[in-house]
PDB file of C-alpha atoms in Angstrom:
ATOM      1  CA  MET A   1     120.961 135.423-103.253  1.00 62.00           C
ATOM      2  CA  ASN A   2     118.854 131.906-103.766  1.00 68.00           C
ATOM      3  CA  ASN A   3     119.874 128.461-103.612  1.00 66.00           C
ATOM      4  CA  ASP A   4     120.144 128.372-107.825  1.00 70.00           C
ATOM      5  CA  GLN A   5     121.934 131.479-108.055  1.00 72.00           C
ATOM      6  CA  ILE A   6     124.349 130.409-105.197  1.00 72.00           C
ATOM      7  CA  VAL A   7     124.840 126.882-107.487  1.00 67.00           C
ATOM      8  CA  ALA A   8     124.871 128.885-110.968  1.00 68.00           C
ATOM      9  CA  ASN A   9     127.248 130.957-109.566  1.00 73.00           C
ATOM     10  CA  PHE A  10     129.745 127.986-107.917  1.00 70.00           C
ATOM     11  CA  SER A  11     129.058 126.072-111.365  1.00 68.00           C
ATOM     12  CA  THR A  12     130.317 129.202-113.384  1.00 71.00           C
ATOM     13  CA  ILE A  13     133.512 129.439-111.072  1.00 71.00           C
ATOM     14  CA  ILE A  14     134.150 125.438-111.440  1.00 68.00           C
ATOM     15  CA  SER A  15     134.112 125.431-115.055  1.00 67.00           C
ATOM     16  CA  ILE A  16     136.672 128.951-115.106  1.00 68.00           C
ATOM     17  CA  ILE A  17     138.831 126.404-112.574  1.00 64.00           C
ATOM     18  CA  LEU A  18     138.645 123.793-114.970  1.00 63.00           C
ATOM     19  CA  THR A  19     140.039 125.368-117.705  1.00 67.00           C
ATOM     20  CA  ASN A  20     143.500 125.136-116.604  1.00 67.00           C
ATOM     21  CA  LYS A  21     145.279 122.334-114.662  1.00 67.00           C
ATOM     22  CA  SER A  22     147.262 124.776-112.750  1.00 70.00           C
ATOM     23  CA  THR A  23     144.004 126.100-111.336  1.00 69.00           C
ATOM     24  CA  ILE A  24     142.924 122.827-110.078  1.00 67.00           C
ATOM     25  CA  LEU A  25     145.838 122.407-108.159  1.00 71.00           C
ATOM     26  CA  ILE A  26     145.587 125.896-106.673  1.00 75.00           C
ATOM     27  CA  THR A  27     142.505 125.686-105.993  1.00 72.00           C
ATOM     28  CA  VAL A  28     142.756 122.259-104.122  1.00 72.00           C
ATOM     29  CA  ILE A  29     145.650 123.393-101.879  1.00 77.00           C
ATOM     30  CA  THR A  30     143.607 126.637-101.052  1.00 78.00           C
ATOM     31  CA  VAL A  31     140.510 124.937-100.214  1.00 74.00           C
ATOM     32  CA  THR A  32     143.073 122.394 -98.192  1.00 77.00           C
ATOM     33  CA  LEU A  33     144.776 125.240 -96.282  1.00 79.00           C
ATOM     34  CA  LEU A  34     141.365 126.940 -95.471  1.00 77.00           C
ATOM     35  CA  ARG A  35     139.844 123.777 -94.019  1.00 76.00           C
ATOM     36  CA  TYR A  36     142.692 123.049 -91.859  1.00 77.00           C
ATOM     37  CA  ILE A  37     142.990 126.822 -90.730  1.00 75.00           C
ATOM     38  CA  LEU A  38     138.818 127.032 -89.999  1.00 71.00           C
ATOM     39  CA  LYS A  39     139.334 123.485 -87.815  1.00 71.00           C
ATOM     40  CA  THR A  40     142.275 124.772 -85.730  1.00 69.00           C
ATOM     41  CA  LEU A  41     140.528 128.013 -84.939  1.00 64.00           C
ATOM     42  CA  HIS A  42     137.327 126.420 -84.074  1.00 58.00           C
ATOM     43  CA  ASN A  43     139.277 123.947 -81.656  1.00 56.00           C
ATOM     44  CA  ARG A  44     140.973 126.810 -80.070  1.00 55.00           C
ATOM     45  CA  ARG A  45     138.082 128.298 -78.888  1.00 54.00           C
ATOM     46  CA  GLN A  46     137.270 125.379 -77.199  1.00 62.00           C
ATOM     47  CA  PHE A  47     138.698 124.621 -73.671  1.00 67.00           C
ATOM     48  CA  PRO A  48     141.540 121.955 -73.698  1.00 70.00           C
ATOM     49  CA  ILE A  49     141.595 118.365 -73.295  1.00 76.00           C
ATOM     50  CA  LEU A  50     144.369 117.073 -70.465  1.00 75.00           C
ATOM     51  CA  THR A  51     145.931 113.796 -70.114  1.00 80.00           C
ATOM     52  CA  VAL A  52     146.666 112.317 -66.845  1.00 79.00           C
ATOM     53  CA  LYS A  53     150.330 111.751 -66.961  1.00 77.00           C
ATOM     54  CA  GLN A  54     151.051 110.494 -63.381  1.00 71.00           C
ATOM     55  CA  THR A  55     148.434 109.454 -60.814  1.00 66.00           C
ATOM     56  CA  PRO A  56     148.452 112.953 -59.119  1.00 65.00           C
ATOM     57  CA  THR A  57     148.431 112.644 -54.559  1.00 74.00           C
ATOM     58  CA  LYS A  58     144.830 114.342 -54.929  1.00 80.00           C
ATOM     59  CA  PRO A  59     142.829 111.900 -57.682  1.00 81.00           C
ATOM     60  CA  ILE A  60     140.686 113.593 -60.200  1.00 85.00           C
ATOM     61  CA  TYR A  61     136.983 112.820 -59.693  1.00 87.00           C
ATOM     62  CA  CYS A  62     134.381 112.684 -62.436  1.00 89.00           C
ATOM     63  CA  ALA A  63     131.375 113.269 -61.191  1.00 88.00           C
ATOM     64  CA  VAL A  64     129.402 112.364 -64.022  1.00 90.00           C
ATOM     65  CA  CYS A  65     130.254 108.822 -63.944  1.00 91.00           C
ATOM     66  CA  LEU A  66     131.477 108.479 -60.504  1.00 90.00           C
ATOM     67  CA  TYR A  67     135.226 107.292 -61.048  1.00 90.00           C
ATOM     68  CA  ASP A  68     138.695 108.762 -60.467  1.00 88.00           C
ATOM     69  CA  VAL A  69     140.571 109.745 -63.726  1.00 86.00           C
ATOM     70  CA  VAL A  70     143.492 107.737 -63.745  1.00 86.00           C
ATOM     71  CA  GLU A  71     146.729 107.520 -65.437  1.00 85.00           C
ATOM     72  CA  GLY A  72     146.437 107.579 -69.311  1.00 86.00           C
ATOM     73  CA  GLN A  73     142.627 109.062 -69.405  1.00 88.00           C
ATOM     74  CA  ARG A  74     141.749 112.359 -71.339  1.00 88.00           C
ATOM     75  CA  TYR A  75     139.758 114.784 -69.269  1.00 89.00           C
ATOM     76  CA  ARG A  76     138.558 118.204 -69.659  1.00 87.00           C
ATOM     77  CA  ARG A  77     138.996 121.424 -66.759  1.00 87.00           C
ATOM     78  CA  LEU A  78     136.134 123.635 -66.849  1.00 87.00           C
ATOM     79  CA  PRO A  79     136.816 127.273 -67.430  1.00 83.00           C
ATOM     80  CA  LYS A  80     135.134 128.932 -64.564  1.00 84.00           C
ATOM     81  CA  CYS A  81     135.164 126.585 -61.758  1.00 89.00           C
ATOM     82  CA  HIS A  82     138.119 124.376 -62.772  1.00 87.00           C
ATOM     83  CA  HIS A  83     136.596 121.043 -61.943  1.00 90.00           C
ATOM     84  CA  CYS A  84     137.498 118.126 -64.068  1.00 89.00           C
ATOM     85  CA  PHE A  85     135.675 115.706 -65.819  1.00 90.00           C
ATOM     86  CA  HIS A  86     136.410 112.653 -68.282  1.00 90.00           C
ATOM     87  CA  VAL A  87     136.387 113.785 -71.625  1.00 89.00           C
ATOM     88  CA  SER A  88     133.372 111.472 -73.060  1.00 89.00           C
ATOM     89  CA  CYS A  89     131.186 112.230 -69.846  1.00 91.00           C
ATOM     90  CA  VAL A  90     131.570 116.064 -69.736  1.00 89.00           C
ATOM     91  CA  ASP A  91     131.003 116.117 -73.460  1.00 86.00           C
ATOM     92  CA  THR A  92     127.562 114.016 -73.400  1.00 87.00           C
ATOM     93  CA  TRP A  93     126.735 115.992 -70.462  1.00 89.00           C
ATOM     94  CA  LEU A  94     127.157 119.079 -72.298  1.00 86.00           C
ATOM     95  CA  GLN A  95     125.476 118.171 -75.364  1.00 85.00           C
ATOM     96  CA  SER A  96     122.173 118.854 -73.354  1.00 86.00           C
ATOM     97  CA  ARG A  97     123.257 121.195 -70.890  1.00 88.00           C
ATOM     98  CA  SER A  98     125.395 124.427 -70.548  1.00 87.00           C
ATOM     99  CA  THR A  99     126.594 124.211 -67.054  1.00 90.00           C
ATOM    100  CA  CYS A 100     128.898 122.320 -64.771  1.00 91.00           C
ATOM    101  CA  PRO A 101     127.677 119.006 -63.683  1.00 91.00           C
ATOM    102  CA  LEU A 102     129.131 119.954 -60.000  1.00 90.00           C
ATOM    103  CA  CYS A 103     128.546 123.062 -59.575  1.00 93.00           C
ATOM    104  CA  ARG A 104     125.987 124.076 -62.033  1.00 93.00           C
ATOM    105  CA  SER A 105     128.361 127.178 -62.897  1.00 91.00           C
ATOM    106  CA  GLN A 106     127.494 128.325 -66.725  1.00 90.00           C
ATOM    107  CA  ILE A 107     129.671 127.706 -68.880  1.00 84.00           C
ATOM    108  CA  PRO A 108     130.326 130.134 -72.053  1.00 79.00           C
ATOM    109  CA  VAL A 109     128.240 129.067 -75.194  1.00 74.00           C
ATOM    110  CA  HIS A 110     131.323 129.218 -77.874  1.00 67.00           C
ATOM    111  CA  LEU A 111     133.405 126.759 -75.389  1.00 69.00           C
ATOM    112  CA  LEU A 112     130.679 124.206 -75.986  1.00 69.00           C
ATOM    113  CA  PRO A 113     132.142 121.104 -77.777  1.00 64.00           C
ATOM    114  CA  ARG A 114     129.770 120.352 -80.655  1.00 61.00           C
ATOM    115  CA  LYS A 115     128.757 117.200 -82.176  1.00 58.00           C
ATOM    116  CA  GLN A 116     130.267 117.080 -85.632  1.00 54.00           C
ATOM    117  CA  LYS A 117     128.276 116.974 -88.222  1.00 54.00           C
ATOM    118  CA  GLU A 118     129.530 115.098 -91.127  1.00 54.00           C
ATOM    119  CA  GLU A 119     130.263 117.690 -93.981  1.00 59.00           C
ATOM    120  CA  PRO A 120     130.350 116.598 -97.451  1.00 62.00           C
ATOM    121  CA  GLY A 121     134.374 116.301 -98.021  1.00 68.00           C
ATOM    122  CA  PHE A 122     135.770 118.818-100.627  1.00 65.00           C
ATOM    123  CA  LEU A 123     135.904 116.423-103.416  1.00 67.00           C
ATOM    124  CA  TYR A 124     131.944 115.627-103.085  1.00 70.00           C
ATOM    125  CA  LEU A 125     131.560 119.570-103.611  1.00 71.00           C
ATOM    126  CA  PHE A 126     134.201 119.539-106.896  1.00 69.00           C
ATOM    127  CA  VAL A 127     132.767 116.858-108.519  1.00 71.00           C
ATOM    128  CA  TYR A 128     129.049 117.889-107.915  1.00 74.00           C
ATOM    129  CA  PHE A 129     129.505 121.398-109.212  1.00 72.00           C
ATOM    130  CA  SER A 130     131.780 120.322-111.899  1.00 71.00           C
ATOM    131  CA  VAL A 131     128.915 118.026-113.533  1.00 72.00           C
ATOM    132  CA  LYS A 132     126.770 120.935-112.798  1.00 73.00           C
ATOM    133  CA  ALA A 133     128.631 123.226-114.497  1.00 70.00           C
ATOM    134  CA  ILE A 134     129.189 120.292-117.514  1.00 70.00           C
ATOM    135  CA  ARG A 135     125.287 119.998-117.301  1.00 71.00           C
ATOM    136  CA  GLN A 136     125.193 123.810-117.795  1.00 71.00           C
ATOM    137  CA  LYS A 137     127.675 124.063-120.752  1.00 68.00           C
ATOM    138  CA  ILE A 138     126.105 120.925-122.544  1.00 67.00           C
ATOM    139  CA  SER A 139     122.592 122.190-122.464  1.00 68.00           C
ATOM    140  CA  SER A 140     123.751 125.652-123.371  1.00 65.00           C
ATOM    141  CA  ASN A 141     125.574 124.307-126.734  1.00 59.00           C
ATOM    142  CA  PHE A 142     122.254 122.041-126.984  1.00 56.00           C
ATOM    143  CA  SER A 143     120.042 125.114-127.309  1.00 59.00           C
ATOM    144  CA  LYS A 144     122.778 126.722-130.142  1.00 56.00           C
ATOM    145  CA  ILE A 145     122.487 123.543-131.708  1.00 54.00           C
ATOM    146  CA  VAL A 146     118.737 123.364-131.778  1.00 51.00           C
ATOM    147  CA  LEU A 147     118.516 127.321-132.921  1.00 52.00           C
ATOM    148  CA  VAL A 148     120.867 126.872-135.878  1.00 50.00           C
ATOM    149  CA  ASP A 149     118.857 123.817-136.993  1.00 51.00           C
ATOM    150  CA  ALA A 150     115.779 126.121-136.512  1.00 50.00           C
ATOM    151  CA  ASP A 151     117.205 128.847-138.252  1.00 50.00           C
ATOM    152  CA  GLU A 152     118.477 126.914-141.164  1.00 53.00           C
ATOM    153  CA  LEU A 153     115.144 125.301-141.960  1.00 51.00           C
TER     154      LEU A 153
END
């Protein structure tokens, strides 16, 4: 299925949705819930972000920036080796490497933090496909008008 067919299918679906106000509301709620669920599932697959509540007896040392992780700062504990680093330090490190900065143990790919791509929002996509559906309806109605006028001549 190519992109034009996908856009045509979405446009058809949007035109059906636009015919009834209750289906618009149900669609918006459904899409919002699905996005929330997908983001939650994605975040659960990554290793957690922890926060230092009290100054520990043995300080947590970040081998990336060479500073201790102090009270109130956020850090990550790597899954295999359990080494800890500031979130921003280790995330920057893991954007280009998939190993622990300290011991070089491999980190499973599905746990690596990813750069958040700027995705088009639901409203943008809804408007885009709505306009596409309206254009298709107008062009099909216009072609019917032109065909009727040509037949009458």
